Amino acid sequence: PVLTFWLQNLCYDPLLVFRQNGEISFRLATACEPVKGFSQWLITLRKDLRWSDGKPIDLTTVIAAFSQSRIAPIIAEIKTESKTQLRILLSQEEAFFPFHLRGIFVLPSHSTQPYRVVSGPYRLKRFRPDATTFRFEPNPSFYREKDTNIDGLTLTCFTHPAHAVHAIERVKLDVLSIRALQSFYQFSTTHPV
């Protein structure tokens, strides 16, 4: 699950994200507004969204993402309002509807190779399902191109904390998440640097 979280966040942009201060930062969407109370919402997508292979990201793909999301059980209907707008009708009032959108990743239905055709800042350069190291390159069609200033990225997953500590000691890591460090304390034989 942790690996899937990182891969999805690097390769696919959600409709929106919440910052630590509670503010919304729009990604694939540019707006999410209640229409009638909190049981109808209007979502507006960015114009001319494209996958990394140049094909357009259409509303059909976004609707499919909603049907596979955690909020799907309370969605009564999804209507297309225009080329970039969806009206979501819920079976109940949901004041925190935008909060649920942060976990909806729109995935390409026309690609059979995971993480190769993407909407996020990076696409997978090399992929092996059994690998623990993944190499990424910038997505040439990323709509927020000024935000991708790293030429390449390698994500390494450690199955044993001792291996991660060894990599830290050999200065083979540039970044290690705080959450990853917390897991080291579970093991009495491991002493994080």
GROMACS .gro file of C-alpha atoms in nm:
model
  193
    1PRO     CA    1   0.000   0.000   0.000
    2VAL     CA    2   0.280   0.247   0.077
    3LEU     CA    3   0.444   0.179  -0.260
    4THR     CA    4   0.112   0.227  -0.442
    5PHE     CA    5   0.064   0.558  -0.259
    6TRP     CA    6   0.403   0.690  -0.376
    7LEU     CA    7   0.365   0.562  -0.732
    8GLN     CA    8   0.017   0.712  -0.769
    9ASN     CA    9   0.123   1.049  -0.627
   10LEU     CA   10   0.424   1.073  -0.857
   11CYS     CA   11   0.248   0.953  -1.172
   12TYR     CA   12  -0.114   1.064  -1.144
   13ASP     CA   13  -0.257   1.392  -1.028
   14PRO     CA   14  -0.580   1.380  -0.826
   15LEU     CA   15  -0.863   1.627  -0.886
   16LEU     CA   16  -0.740   1.834  -0.592
   17VAL     CA   17  -0.527   1.814  -0.278
   18PHE     CA   18  -0.553   1.966   0.068
   19ARG     CA   19  -0.258   2.155   0.208
   20GLN     CA   20  -0.158   2.120   0.574
   21ASN     CA   21  -0.329   2.450   0.657
   22GLY     CA   22  -0.658   2.313   0.519
   23GLU     CA   23  -0.655   2.510   0.193
   24ILE     CA   24  -0.748   2.338  -0.133
   25SER     CA   25  -0.489   2.322  -0.409
   26PHE     CA   26  -0.657   2.232  -0.737
   27ARG     CA   27  -0.486   1.986  -0.971
   28LEU     CA   28  -0.687   1.827  -1.256
   29ALA     CA   29  -0.989   2.027  -1.140
   30THR     CA   30  -1.005   2.406  -1.119
   31ALA     CA   31  -1.321   2.427  -0.907
   32CYS     CA   32  -1.551   2.219  -0.686
   33GLU     CA   33  -1.863   2.405  -0.579
   34PRO     CA   34  -2.186   2.304  -0.407
   35VAL     CA   35  -2.494   2.368  -0.622
   36LYS     CA   36  -2.792   2.285  -0.401
   37GLY     CA   37  -2.697   2.246  -0.040
   38PHE     CA   38  -2.434   1.977  -0.015
   39SER     CA   39  -2.607   1.705  -0.218
   40GLN     CA   40  -2.509   1.843  -0.561
   41TRP     CA   41  -2.163   1.953  -0.662
   42LEU     CA   42  -2.022   2.104  -0.980
   43ILE     CA   43  -1.665   2.006  -1.069
   44THR     CA   44  -1.476   2.198  -1.336
   45LEU     CA   45  -1.168   2.041  -1.497
   46ARG     CA   46  -0.873   2.220  -1.654
   47LYS     CA   47  -0.902   2.281  -2.026
   48ASP     CA   48  -0.692   2.072  -2.263
   49LEU     CA   49  -0.574   1.813  -2.008
   50ARG     CA   50  -0.358   1.547  -2.172
   51TRP     CA   51  -0.196   1.220  -2.080
   52SER     CA   52   0.180   1.193  -2.122
   53ASP     CA   53   0.123   1.024  -2.460
   54GLY     CA   54  -0.066   1.330  -2.585
   55LYS     CA   55  -0.418   1.182  -2.576
   56PRO     CA   56  -0.683   1.397  -2.406
   57ILE     CA   57  -0.807   1.322  -2.054
   58ASP     CA   58  -1.182   1.309  -2.112
   59LEU     CA   59  -1.480   1.323  -1.877
   60THR     CA   60  -1.557   0.953  -1.934
   61THR     CA   61  -1.229   0.860  -1.767
   62VAL     CA   62  -1.300   1.096  -1.477
   63ILE     CA   63  -1.649   0.945  -1.431
   64ALA     CA   64  -1.492   0.597  -1.426
   65ALA     CA   65  -1.257   0.713  -1.149
   66PHE     CA   66  -1.557   0.825  -0.941
   67SER     CA   67  -1.725   0.486  -0.984
   68GLN     CA   68  -1.421   0.313  -0.834
   69SER     CA   69  -1.374   0.559  -0.546
   70ARG     CA   70  -1.466   0.534  -0.178
   71ILE     CA   71  -1.741   0.789  -0.225
   72ALA     CA   72  -1.910   0.585  -0.503
   73PRO     CA   73  -2.176   0.435  -0.270
   74ILE     CA   74  -2.337   0.775  -0.212
   75ILE     CA   75  -2.316   0.899  -0.575
   76ALA     CA   76  -2.667   0.885  -0.719
   77GLU     CA   77  -2.582   1.025  -1.062
   78ILE     CA   78  -2.309   1.202  -1.259
   79LYS     CA   79  -2.413   1.437  -1.539
   80THR     CA   80  -2.196   1.605  -1.799
   81GLU     CA   81  -2.264   1.980  -1.797
   82SER     CA   82  -2.009   2.082  -2.062
   83LYS     CA   83  -1.676   1.960  -2.204
   84THR     CA   84  -1.504   2.041  -1.875
   85GLN     CA   85  -1.782   2.022  -1.614
   86LEU     CA   86  -1.949   1.742  -1.420
   87ARG     CA   87  -2.251   1.767  -1.191
   88ILE     CA   88  -2.236   1.509  -0.910
   89LEU     CA   89  -2.568   1.424  -0.745
   90LEU     CA   90  -2.532   1.256  -0.407
   91SER     CA   91  -2.789   1.043  -0.224
   92GLN     CA   92  -2.722   1.244   0.093
   93GLU     CA   93  -2.579   1.576   0.206
   94GLU     CA   94  -2.198   1.567   0.215
   95ALA     CA   95  -2.040   1.895   0.328
   96PHE     CA   96  -1.691   1.742   0.309
   97PHE     CA   97  -1.730   1.619  -0.051
   98PRO     CA   98  -1.415   1.804  -0.172
   99PHE     CA   99  -1.212   1.624   0.094
  100HIS     CA  100  -1.299   1.291  -0.075
  101LEU     CA  101  -1.168   1.412  -0.411
  102ARG     CA  102  -0.807   1.415  -0.290
  103GLY     CA  103  -0.800   1.035  -0.307
  104ILE     CA  104  -0.949   1.000  -0.655
  105PHE     CA  105  -0.678   0.934  -0.911
  106VAL     CA  106  -0.788   0.939  -1.274
  107LEU     CA  107  -0.617   0.649  -1.452
  108PRO     CA  108  -0.581   0.603  -1.830
  109SER     CA  109  -0.817   0.339  -1.968
  110HIS     CA  110  -0.630   0.319  -2.299
  111SER     CA  111  -0.297   0.206  -2.150
  112THR     CA  112  -0.223  -0.147  -2.034
  113GLN     CA  113   0.118  -0.062  -1.884
  114PRO     CA  114   0.090   0.089  -1.537
  115TYR     CA  115   0.266   0.420  -1.467
  116ARG     CA  116   0.381   0.464  -1.830
  117VAL     CA  117   0.095   0.686  -1.948
  118VAL     CA  118   0.045   0.941  -1.672
  119SER     CA  119  -0.110   1.277  -1.579
  120GLY     CA  120   0.126   1.366  -1.292
  121PRO     CA  121   0.475   1.517  -1.284
  122TYR     CA  122   0.663   1.194  -1.355
  123ARG     CA  123   0.629   0.877  -1.556
  124LEU     CA  124   0.798   0.550  -1.484
  125LYS     CA  125   1.110   0.504  -1.695
  126ARG     CA  126   1.166   0.141  -1.596
  127PHE     CA  127   0.917  -0.092  -1.433
  128ARG     CA  128   0.942  -0.445  -1.301
  129PRO     CA  129   0.658  -0.570  -1.079
  130ASP     CA  130   0.907  -0.747  -0.849
  131ALA     CA  131   1.152  -0.456  -0.828
  132THR     CA  132   1.230  -0.249  -0.522
  133THR     CA  133   1.386   0.039  -0.718
  134PHE     CA  134   1.184   0.250  -0.959
  135ARG     CA  135   1.327   0.513  -1.194
  136PHE     CA  136   1.118   0.810  -1.305
  137GLU     CA  137   1.154   1.079  -1.571
  138PRO     CA  138   0.957   1.404  -1.613
  139ASN     CA  139   0.619   1.389  -1.787
  140PRO     CA  140   0.659   1.601  -2.106
  141SER     CA  141   0.285   1.681  -2.112
  142PHE     CA  142   0.254   1.788  -1.747
  143TYR     CA  143   0.024   2.090  -1.731
  144ARG     CA  144   0.218   2.237  -1.437
  145GLU     CA  145   0.552   2.209  -1.617
  146LYS     CA  146   0.721   2.478  -1.407
  147ASP     CA  147   0.667   2.261  -1.097
  148THR     CA  148   0.880   1.972  -1.226
  149ASN     CA  149   1.235   2.084  -1.179
  150ILE     CA  150   1.397   1.747  -1.104
  151ASP     CA  151   1.539   1.578  -1.415
  152GLY     CA  152   1.507   1.229  -1.274
  153LEU     CA  153   1.396   1.050  -0.963
  154THR     CA  154   1.469   0.709  -0.813
  155LEU     CA  155   1.236   0.562  -0.552
  156THR     CA  156   1.375   0.275  -0.346
  157CYS     CA  157   1.154   0.058  -0.128
  158PHE     CA  158   1.322  -0.120   0.160
  159THR     CA  159   1.166  -0.442   0.285
  160HIS     CA  160   1.392  -0.453   0.591
  161PRO     CA  161   1.477  -0.149   0.807
  162ALA     CA  162   1.839  -0.266   0.833
  163HIS     CA  163   1.881  -0.221   0.457
  164ALA     CA  164   1.752   0.136   0.479
  165VAL     CA  165   1.988   0.216   0.767
  166HIS     CA  166   2.277   0.071   0.564
  167ALA     CA  167   2.182   0.294   0.268
  168ILE     CA  168   2.172   0.598   0.498
  169GLU     CA  169   2.516   0.516   0.640
  170ARG     CA  170   2.659   0.485   0.288
  171VAL     CA  171   2.494   0.817   0.189
  172LYS     CA  172   2.295   0.651  -0.087
  173LEU     CA  173   1.974   0.839  -0.002
  174ASP     CA  174   1.891   1.203  -0.067
  175VAL     CA  175   1.556   1.200   0.112
  176LEU     CA  176   1.396   0.973   0.368
  177SER     CA  177   1.045   1.036   0.493
  178ILE     CA  178   0.987   1.102   0.862
  179ARG     CA  179   0.726   0.826   0.862
  180ALA     CA  180   0.989   0.582   0.737
  181LEU     CA  181   1.217   0.676   1.026
  182GLN     CA  182   0.939   0.608   1.275
  183SER     CA  183   0.916   0.246   1.161
  184PHE     CA  184   1.285   0.190   1.250
  185TYR     CA  185   1.211   0.229   1.619
  186GLN     CA  186   1.002  -0.088   1.611
  187PHE     CA  187   1.317  -0.296   1.575
  188SER     CA  188   1.549  -0.329   1.871
  189THR     CA  189   1.852  -0.412   1.658
  190THR     CA  190   1.818  -0.100   1.443
  191HIS     CA  191   1.951   0.241   1.540
  192PRO     CA  192   1.857   0.522   1.297
  193VAL     CA  193   2.123   0.779   1.221
   0.00000   0.00000   0.00000
